[in-house]
Every structure is written in C-alpha cells, then in structure tokens.
Coordinates of C-alpha atoms in Angstrom, one line a residue:
X21 CA 1.0 -15.3 -21.4
X22 CA -0.5 -13.7 -18.3
X23 CA -0.9 -9.9 -18.3
X24 CA -1.0 -7.6 -15.3
X25 CA -2.3 -4.1 -15.7
X26 CA -1.9 -1.3 -13.2
X27 CA -4.6 1.3 -13.7
X28 CA -4.1 4.8 -12.4
X29 CA -5.5 8.2 -13.3
X30 CA -2.3 9.1 -15.1
X31 CA -1.1 5.8 -16.6
X32 CA -2.0 2.4 -17.9
X33 CA 1.0 0.1 -17.2
X34 CA 0.8 -3.4 -18.6
X35 CA 3.3 -6.2 -18.1
X36 CA 3.0 -9.6 -19.9
X37 CA 4.7 -12.6 -18.3
X38 CA 5.5 -15.3 -20.8
X39 CA 5.9 -19.0 -20.1
X40 CA 9.6 -18.7 -20.3
X41 CA 9.6 -16.1 -17.5
X42 CA 10.4 -13.1 -19.8
X43 CA 8.6 -9.8 -19.4
X44 CA 7.1 -7.5 -22.0
X45 CA 5.8 -4.0 -21.3
X46 CA 3.3 -1.5 -22.6
X47 CA 2.3 1.9 -21.3
X48 CA -0.5 4.1 -22.3
X49 CA -2.1 7.3 -21.2
X50 CA -5.7 6.8 -20.0
X51 CA -6.8 10.4 -20.7
X52 CA -9.9 10.6 -22.9
X53 CA -11.0 7.0 -23.1
X54 CA -9.9 4.4 -20.5
X55 CA -11.3 1.5 -22.4
X56 CA -9.4 2.3 -25.6
X57 CA -6.2 3.0 -23.7
X58 CA -6.3 -0.4 -21.9
X59 CA -7.4 -2.2 -25.0
X60 CA -4.5 -0.7 -27.0
X61 CA -2.0 -1.8 -24.4
X62 CA -3.3 -5.3 -24.4
X63 CA -3.4 -5.4 -28.2
X64 CA 0.2 -4.3 -28.3
X65 CA 1.4 -7.0 -25.9
X66 CA -0.6 -9.7 -27.8
X67 CA 0.7 -8.7 -31.2
X68 CA 4.3 -8.4 -30.1
X69 CA 4.4 -11.9 -28.5
X70 CA 3.9 -15.4 -30.0
X71 CA 1.9 -16.7 -27.0
X72 CA -1.9 -16.5 -26.5
X73 CA -3.1 -14.4 -23.6
X74 CA -4.5 -16.7 -20.9
X75 CA -5.6 -14.1 -18.3
X76 CA -5.6 -10.4 -17.5
X77 CA -5.4 -9.2 -13.9
X78 CA -6.0 -5.5 -13.1
X79 CA -4.7 -3.6 -10.1
X80 CA -7.2 -0.8 -9.5
X81 CA -6.0 0.4 -6.1
X82 CA -5.4 4.0 -7.3
X83 CA -8.4 4.0 -9.7
X84 CA -11.1 3.3 -7.1
X85 CA -12.6 6.6 -5.8
X86 CA -15.5 7.3 -3.5
X87 CA -18.7 8.8 -4.6
X88 CA -18.6 12.1 -2.7
X89 CA -22.4 12.6 -3.2
X90 CA -23.4 9.2 -2.0
X91 CA -26.0 9.2 0.8
X92 CA -25.4 6.4 3.3
X93 CA -27.7 5.2 6.0
X94 CA -26.3 2.7 8.5
X95 CA -29.0 0.5 10.1
X96 CA -27.7 -1.1 13.3
X97 CA -29.8 -4.0 14.5
X98 CA -29.2 -4.5 18.3
X99 CA -31.2 -5.6 21.3
X100 CA -31.2 -2.0 22.5
X101 CA -29.7 1.3 21.4
X102 CA -26.6 2.3 23.3
X103 CA -27.0 4.8 26.1
X104 CA -24.1 6.9 24.8
X105 CA -23.3 7.7 21.2
X106 CA -20.9 5.2 19.6
X107 CA -17.5 6.1 18.4
X108 CA -18.0 5.1 14.8
X109 CA -15.0 4.6 12.5
X110 CA -16.3 6.4 9.5
X111 CA -16.0 10.0 10.8
X112 CA -12.2 9.6 10.5
X113 CA -12.6 9.0 6.8
X114 CA -14.9 12.0 6.4
X115 CA -17.9 9.9 5.2
X116 CA -21.3 11.4 6.1
X117 CA -23.6 8.7 7.4
X118 CA -27.0 8.7 9.0
X119 CA -27.5 6.1 11.7
X120 CA -30.7 4.3 12.7
X121 CA -31.1 1.8 15.5
X122 CA -33.6 -1.0 15.1
X123 CA -34.4 -3.7 17.7
X124 CA -33.2 -7.2 17.0
X125 CA -30.1 -9.3 17.0
X126 CA -28.6 -12.7 18.0
X127 CA -26.2 -13.8 20.6
X128 CA -22.8 -15.5 20.1
X129 CA -24.5 -18.9 19.8
X130 CA -26.9 -17.7 17.1
X131 CA -29.9 -17.5 19.3
X132 CA -32.4 -14.7 18.8
X133 CA -32.2 -12.1 21.6
X134 CA -34.9 -9.8 20.4
X135 CA -37.3 -10.2 17.5
X136 CA -36.6 -8.0 14.5
X137 CA -38.6 -4.8 14.6
X138 CA -40.0 -4.8 11.1
X139 CA -42.4 -2.0 11.8
X140 CA -39.5 0.3 12.8
X141 CA -37.8 -0.7 9.5
X142 CA -40.9 0.3 7.5
X143 CA -41.1 3.6 9.3
X144 CA -37.4 4.2 8.6
X145 CA -38.0 3.5 4.9
X146 CA -40.4 6.4 4.7
X147 CA -37.5 8.8 5.4
X148 CA -34.8 7.3 3.2
X149 CA -33.9 9.5 0.2
X150 CA -34.2 7.8 -3.2
X151 CA -30.9 6.3 -4.3
X152 CA -29.4 6.1 -0.9
X153 CA -26.9 3.4 0.0
X154 CA -28.0 1.3 3.0
X155 CA -25.7 -0.7 5.2
X156 CA -27.4 -3.3 7.5
X157 CA -25.4 -4.5 10.5
X158 CA -26.9 -6.9 13.1
X159 CA -25.5 -8.1 16.4
X160 CA -24.5 -11.8 16.1
X161 CA -24.7 -11.8 12.3
X162 CA -21.4 -13.8 11.8
X163 CA -23.2 -16.7 13.4
X164 CA -26.8 -16.0 12.3
X165 CA -27.4 -13.4 9.6
X166 CA -31.2 -13.9 9.4
X167 CA -32.0 -10.4 10.8
X168 CA -29.7 -8.7 8.3
X169 CA -31.2 -10.7 5.4
X170 CA -34.8 -10.0 6.5
X171 CA -34.1 -6.3 7.1
X172 CA -32.6 -6.0 3.6
X173 CA -35.8 -7.5 2.2
X174 CA -38.1 -5.2 4.1
X175 CA -36.1 -2.0 3.2
X176 CA -35.7 -3.0 -0.5
X177 CA -39.4 -3.5 -0.8
X178 CA -40.3 -0.2 1.0
X179 CA -37.7 2.2 -0.3
X180 CA -36.1 3.2 -3.7
X181 CA -32.5 2.5 -2.6
X182 CA -29.4 2.6 -4.6
X183 CA -27.9 -0.5 -2.9
X184 CA -28.2 -2.5 0.3
X185 CA -25.1 -4.1 1.8
X186 CA -25.3 -6.7 4.6
X187 CA -22.2 -6.3 6.7
X188 CA -22.1 -10.0 7.5
X189 CA -20.6 -10.3 4.0
X190 CA -17.4 -9.0 5.6
X191 CA -16.1 -11.2 8.4
X192 CA -15.1 -9.6 11.7
X193 CA -16.0 -10.3 15.3
X194 CA -16.5 -6.5 15.7
X195 CA -19.9 -5.1 14.7
X196 CA -18.4 -1.6 14.1
X197 CA -15.6 -3.0 12.0
X198 CA -18.1 -4.8 9.8
X199 CA -20.2 -1.7 9.6
X200 CA -17.3 0.5 8.6
X201 CA -16.1 -1.9 6.0
X202 CA -19.6 -2.1 4.5
X203 CA -19.9 1.7 4.4
X204 CA -16.6 2.2 2.7
X205 CA -17.5 -0.5 0.3
X206 CA -20.9 1.2 -0.4
X207 CA -19.4 4.6 -1.3
X208 CA -17.1 3.0 -3.9
X209 CA -19.8 0.9 -5.7
X210 CA -20.7 3.4 -8.4
X211 CA -17.1 4.0 -9.5
X212 CA -16.3 0.3 -9.2
X213 CA -19.2 -0.6 -11.5
X214 CA -18.2 1.9 -14.1
X215 CA -14.5 0.8 -13.9
X216 CA -15.4 -2.9 -14.2
X217 CA -17.5 -2.3 -17.3
X218 CA -14.8 -0.3 -19.0
X219 CA -12.1 -3.0 -18.2
X220 CA -14.3 -5.9 -19.3
X221 CA -14.8 -4.1 -22.7
X222 CA -11.1 -3.4 -22.9
X223 CA -10.2 -7.1 -22.4
X224 CA -12.7 -8.2 -25.1
X225 CA -11.4 -5.6 -27.5
X226 CA -7.7 -6.0 -26.8
X227 CA -7.2 -9.6 -25.7
X228 CA -10.2 -11.5 -26.9
X229 CA -13.6 -12.3 -25.5
X230 CA -12.5 -15.7 -24.4
X231 CA -9.7 -14.3 -22.1
X232 CA -10.6 -14.3 -18.4
X233 CA -10.3 -11.0 -16.5
X234 CA -9.5 -10.7 -12.8
X235 CA -8.9 -7.9 -10.3
X236 CA -6.1 -8.0 -7.7
X237 CA -7.1 -8.2 -4.1
X238 CA -5.6 -6.9 -0.9
X239 CA -4.0 -10.2 0.3
X240 CA -2.0 -10.9 -2.9
X241 CA -4.5 -12.9 -4.8
X242 CA -7.1 -12.1 -7.5
X243 CA -10.8 -12.6 -8.0
X244 CA -13.0 -12.4 -11.2
X245 CA -13.4 -8.8 -12.4
X246 CA -17.2 -9.3 -12.1
X247 CA -16.7 -9.2 -8.3
X248 CA -15.3 -5.7 -8.4
X249 CA -18.7 -3.9 -8.5
X250 CA -19.8 -6.0 -5.5
X251 CA -16.8 -5.8 -3.1
X252 CA -14.4 -3.1 -4.3
X253 CA -13.2 -2.7 -0.7
X254 CA -11.2 -5.9 -1.1
X255 CA -9.2 -4.3 -4.0
X256 CA -8.6 -0.9 -2.6
X257 CA -5.1 -1.6 -1.2
X258 CA -4.0 -4.5 -3.6
X259 CA -1.0 -2.6 -4.8
X260 CA 0.9 -3.2 -1.5
X261 CA 0.7 -6.9 -1.9
X262 CA 1.2 -6.7 -5.7
X263 CA 4.5 -4.8 -5.3
X264 CA 5.8 -7.6 -3.1
X265 CA 4.6 -10.3 -5.5
X266 CA 6.3 -8.5 -8.3
X267 CA 9.5 -8.3 -6.3
X268 CA 9.4 -12.0 -5.6
X269 CA 8.7 -12.7 -9.2
X270 CA 11.7 -10.6 -10.4
X271 CA 13.9 -12.3 -7.7
X272 CA 12.7 -15.8 -8.5
X273 CA 11.8 -16.4 -4.9
X274 CA 8.9 -18.4 -3.5
X275 CA 9.7 -18.3 0.2
X276 CA 11.6 -16.3 2.8
X277 CA 11.7 -12.6 3.5
X278 CA 11.8 -10.0 0.6
X279 CA 12.5 -6.3 0.8
X280 CA 11.3 -4.0 -1.9
X281 CA 12.8 -0.5 -2.0
X282 CA 11.1 2.1 -4.1
X283 CA 11.2 5.9 -4.0
X284 CA 9.5 7.0 -0.8
X285 CA 9.2 3.5 0.9
X286 CA 11.1 0.4 1.8
X287 CA 8.9 -2.5 2.8
X288 CA 9.5 -6.1 3.9
X289 CA 7.2 -9.1 3.6
X290 CA 7.5 -12.9 4.1
X291 CA 6.6 -15.4 1.5
X292 CA 5.6 -19.0 2.2
X293 CA 5.0 -21.4 -0.8
X294 CA 4.9 -18.5 -3.2
X295 CA 2.4 -16.4 -1.3
X296 CA 2.8 -13.5 1.1
X297 CA 1.8 -14.2 4.7
X298 CA -1.6 -12.8 5.5
X299 CA -3.4 -11.1 8.4
X300 CA -7.2 -11.1 8.7
X301 CA -7.6 -7.3 8.9
X302 CA -6.4 -4.4 6.8
X303 CA -5.0 -1.5 8.8
X304 CA -5.6 1.9 7.4
X305 CA -3.8 5.1 8.5
X306 CA -4.9 6.2 11.9
X307 CA -5.4 2.7 13.2
X308 CA -8.7 2.0 11.5
X309 CA -9.3 -1.6 10.6
X310 CA -11.1 -3.2 7.6
X311 CA -12.7 -6.6 7.6
X312 CA -10.5 -7.6 4.6
X313 CA -7.6 -10.0 4.5
X314 CA -4.3 -8.2 3.8
X315 CA -0.8 -9.2 2.9
X316 CA 1.5 -8.7 5.9
X317 CA 3.8 -6.1 4.4
X318 CA 5.3 -3.5 6.8
X319 CA 7.8 -0.7 6.6
X320 CA 11.3 -1.9 7.1
X321 CA 13.1 -1.2 10.4
X322 CA 16.5 -2.1 11.7
X323 CA 14.8 -4.5 14.2
X324 CA 13.1 -6.4 11.4
X325 CA 16.5 -7.0 9.7
X326 CA 17.7 -9.0 12.7
X327 CA 16.5 -12.2 14.2
X328 CA 16.7 -14.5 11.1
X329 CA 19.5 -16.7 10.0
X330 CA 18.5 -16.3 6.3
X331 CA 19.1 -12.8 5.0
X332 CA 16.2 -11.2 3.0
X333 CA 16.4 -10.7 -0.7
X334 CA 16.4 -7.1 -1.6
X335 CA 14.9 -5.7 -4.8
X336 CA 15.7 -2.2 -5.7
X337 CA 13.4 -0.2 -8.0
X338 CA 15.4 2.5 -9.9
X339 CA 15.4 5.8 -8.1
X340 CA 15.3 4.3 -4.5
X341 CA 19.0 4.1 -3.9
X342 CA 19.0 6.7 -1.2
X343 CA 16.1 5.0 0.7
X344 CA 17.9 1.6 0.7
X345 CA 21.3 3.1 1.7
X346 CA 19.8 4.3 5.0
X347 CA 19.7 0.7 6.1
X348 CA 23.2 -0.2 4.9
X349 CA 21.8 -2.7 2.4
X350 CA 23.1 -3.6 -1.0
X351 CA 20.4 -4.6 -3.5
X352 CA 20.5 -8.2 -4.8
X353 CA 18.5 -7.2 -7.8
X354 CA 17.8 -3.9 -9.5
X355 CA 14.9 -3.4 -11.8
X356 CA 12.9 -0.8 -13.6
X357 CA 9.9 -3.0 -14.0
X358 CA 6.5 -1.9 -12.7
X359 CA 6.4 -4.4 -9.8
X360 CA 2.7 -3.8 -9.1
X361 CA 1.8 -4.8 -12.7
X362 CA 4.1 -7.8 -12.5
X363 CA 2.5 -8.8 -9.2
X364 CA -0.9 -8.6 -10.7
X365 CA 0.2 -10.8 -13.6
X366 CA 1.4 -13.6 -11.3
X367 CA -1.3 -13.3 -8.6
X368 CA -3.2 -16.5 -8.2
X369 CA -7.0 -16.7 -8.1
X370 CA -7.8 -16.7 -4.4
X371 CA -11.0 -17.6 -2.5
X372 CA -11.5 -17.1 1.3
X373 CA -14.1 -19.0 3.3
X374 CA -14.9 -17.7 6.8
X375 CA -17.6 -19.3 8.9
X376 CA -18.6 -19.4 12.5
X377 CA -19.8 -22.9 13.4
X378 CA -21.1 -24.7 16.5
X379 CA -19.3 -27.9 17.3
X380 CA -19.5 -30.5 20.0
X381 CA -16.6 -32.8 19.1
X382 CA -13.7 -33.5 16.8
X383 CA -15.9 -34.9 14.1
X384 CA -17.8 -31.6 13.8
X385 CA -14.6 -29.7 13.5
X386 CA -13.3 -32.0 10.8
X387 CA -16.7 -31.7 9.0
X388 CA -16.6 -27.9 9.1
X389 CA -13.1 -27.8 7.7
X390 CA -14.0 -30.3 5.0
X391 CA -17.0 -28.2 4.1
X392 CA -14.9 -25.1 3.9
X393 CA -12.4 -26.7 1.6
X394 CA -15.1 -28.0 -0.7
X395 CA -16.7 -24.5 -0.9
X396 CA -13.3 -23.0 -1.8
X397 CA -12.6 -25.6 -4.4
X398 CA -16.0 -25.3 -6.0
X399 CA -15.8 -21.5 -6.3
X400 CA -12.3 -21.6 -7.8
X401 CA -13.4 -24.2 -10.4
X402 CA -16.4 -22.0 -11.1
X403 CA -14.0 -19.2 -11.9
X404 CA -12.3 -21.3 -14.5
X405 CA -9.6 -23.1 -12.6
X406 CA -8.8 -26.8 -13.4
X407 CA -9.8 -29.0 -10.4
X408 CA -6.3 -30.5 -10.2
X409 CA -4.8 -27.0 -10.1
X410 CA -6.6 -25.9 -6.9
X411 CA -4.7 -26.1 -3.7
X412 CA -5.7 -25.3 -0.1
X413 CA -3.1 -23.1 1.5
X414 CA -4.8 -22.5 4.8
X415 CA -7.4 -24.5 6.7
X416 CA -7.6 -23.6 10.4
X417 CA -9.9 -23.5 13.4
X418 CA -9.8 -20.3 15.5
X419 CA -11.5 -19.5 18.8
X420 CA -14.2 -16.9 18.6
X421 CA -13.7 -13.6 20.3
X422 CA -16.1 -14.1 23.2
X423 CA -14.9 -17.6 24.0
X424 CA -18.1 -19.6 23.7
X425 CA -17.1 -23.1 24.3
X426 CA -19.0 -24.6 21.4
X427 CA -18.4 -21.9 18.8
X428 CA -15.4 -21.9 16.5
X429 CA -14.3 -19.9 13.5
X430 CA -13.3 -21.8 10.4
X431 CA -11.0 -20.0 8.0
X432 CA -10.0 -21.7 4.7
X433 CA -8.1 -20.3 1.7
X434 CA -8.0 -21.9 -1.7
X435 CA -5.8 -20.7 -4.6
X436 CA -5.3 -21.6 -8.2
X437 CA -3.2 -20.4 -11.1
X438 CA -5.0 -18.2 -13.6
X439 CA -3.6 -20.5 -16.3
X440 CA -2.8 -24.2 -16.2
X441 CA 1.0 -24.0 -16.4
X442 CA 3.0 -22.6 -13.5
X443 CA 5.5 -19.8 -13.8
X444 CA 9.2 -20.9 -13.7
X445 CA 11.2 -19.9 -10.7
X446 CA 13.9 -18.2 -12.7
X447 CA 13.0 -14.8 -14.2
X448 CA 14.6 -13.0 -17.1
X449 CA 14.0 -9.3 -17.8
X450 CA 13.1 -8.4 -21.3
X451 CA 13.8 -4.8 -22.3
X452 CA 11.2 -4.7 -25.0
X453 CA 8.8 -1.7 -24.6
X454 CA 5.7 -1.1 -26.7

C-alpha cells in the first residue's frame, strides 16, 4: 500500500492506495503536535488494511512558509555592475534582499570573462550579519559554475552564514530567474528543515522505520523527503499537479486530457504515459517565473475544450457542480476523495538532469544524452528504485538561449514507481474512513 498525505495548517489528510486499487482514508487535526497527528493517521491506515506500507509521499504545498525574519544577501558575479538598477523579481514577492556585485563570470561557452574578485568577497563578508542566507549567482554558471563554487567557499570561510545557495543548482538561461528561485528557496529553508524532521519522525512512528518517505514535487513526481530541507522551492506548488494525478487515478486514465473541477477552480491537463505534460518553468501570479519544472495545468476555457477529437475526462469533486455547469459539461466521475492526497500516493519518484554541454558532432550529442540517462538511473536506484523499474520518459537536446553553435542543453527525466508493483488502471472507491 502506498500512502499519500496532504499536510496543511488545518488538516492532515491521508489516503492509502492498495494493490487492488481501492482507497482508504484517514484525517486528523495537526493542532498541537504535527508529528503525532501524522503518525496517528499513518498508524490508522496501516492497522485497518492487510497490506504493508511500501512508501509515504507528502504534499507540503500549503505547509511551506517563509521565514519573515530571514536576512538575505544576493551576490551577483558579473563582469561589470549594471549602469542602471536591475528590475529584480523578488520585490514583487515582498522579500527584503541586500544586493552586492562582485567581478567575475563566464561567457556562454564557459570561458572566463573576468577573474573572480576574491578580495571583494572578503570585504563583503565583513558586513554580512551572522545567520544571513546568501545566494550566489554568476554569469555563465549553467555552463561553468566554478565562480559560484569558489565564491561560496570564500564566503563560508569568512562569515558566519545561515546558508549559502548557488543559483546554478536551479537551471535557467536567465541569471535573474535563477537568482529569484534561489532566494525564494533560501527563505523557506528553516521551515522546510523543521517540517522534514517532523514528517520523518512521523513515518518512523506510524508506518515503520523501513518505509521510504518522499515529498511531492511541482511537476507531478516525488523526491526523497531528505531533499525537502535542500530544495523546498520544488515542492511549493506540488498540489496543482497532485490534484490532476489524483483525478487521473480516480478516472483510471493514463493518457489524454483530464479536467478536474473543484470548488473555486476548474483546471485541465494532458497526460502522456501516466504523467502530466511538463513545462520547464513554474509561473507564479504576476508573471514571475521559477526555475522549477511544473506540470502544465491551466484554468479551463471554452477554447481549450475545442480542437481535439477525443473529449476530455471530467472529474467532479463534490461541491463544484456550479463551476462545472458554467462550461456545459457533465462529469464522467464524481468523487469526494482528497485528490491531492491521492495524487501524492501515486506520484512516481522523479529525477531531472539538466546540463549545458559543448558538442562538435553527433557522437558528442549521443554521449551527452547517454550520460544524462545514466545519471538519472543511478540517482533513482540510489533512492531505492529497482533498476528494472526505472524508465526514461524524456531525453532531449535543446538549443541554448543565445544560440552558440557548439552549445546544447540536455534535459533528461527518469521516473520509477515508489514500489515494485504498478497500480492497476481500474480504480475502485472505498468508503472506509478512519
């Protein structure tokens, strides 16, 4: 049995998906002690079913909060400081950030433009408050991240910082998108670390120390819970994809368009081979982008209902009848399941490999793709997947933004089930409630 748990400030909603496709539910209030509430929900599902728990996947989209008191310093490493102030993305999110410019950086081919100004970094360290979160972003770091790595080493040795995030850990051709993503990630680290520790304890207490724990990610997959304190930004909007995965699971669909109607929103997404289609950026309200892969789920419009010979499958969550009626649609399936929790339970372990590489021929391209697939497989196996259960769902070569003839971007995605056996296509709803 795989268990998905949606964690919110007001409720712990857990759904167990059995091998035969039946669902079991448990709900608890998290007030007072989050660990005890989650452990109690897991214990209830385990005791009521005759199947062992193989994995627990948490959706923490609504539980991740920012540290309002976090001091953030953004260190931009560029050949020269801009003549006019940049229009950074983080003011729109009301995140106070101090900015420092340091000489350095590489070009689109990975060649050093200006040597890293280590003396400027040491002078900067003298003015950094203890416990501050540092974000280091260098020009050209997707190709060559040496200046980011070296700057992090210098600052870590010279200042008592709370954390240092290298923005090259988040892939984007845009320096400012990487910077914003790293800053948003930094201000969630403290809460993410506390949350991960509580949930790890809850799994050990309620499901067993041998049970693997994961956290749902924005594109409809999951990653080990131990990754949450490192990259919480990749889980901050996982509920959007999770709801669509839950709708597909209830409908027994692995491909085609799916509409999920719930109170306040009607969304549509497309599934291919059991996974929602993915875009490489997450769009936040106001047009801000994050360097995080995201399930392509959008609000339903009349235009999106046309243009396809195959009609979408519509899943109606109780209470959303009025929202769906506005489009003249009749639901194929009605449910009162927590689709986000269901989606977390069925989400596959997912690993993304993004790399910018220099190539001179077809053999170099093939080698870069093969290396990416090998890295994806190795990481999934390290997370506990059986080698035979790993599959590569995407392996592609993309041109880089600035069109350098010898530079390509390799993007590979590997996925694996969080248990050896796959879920059946047909789903049955079980009305048992703990």
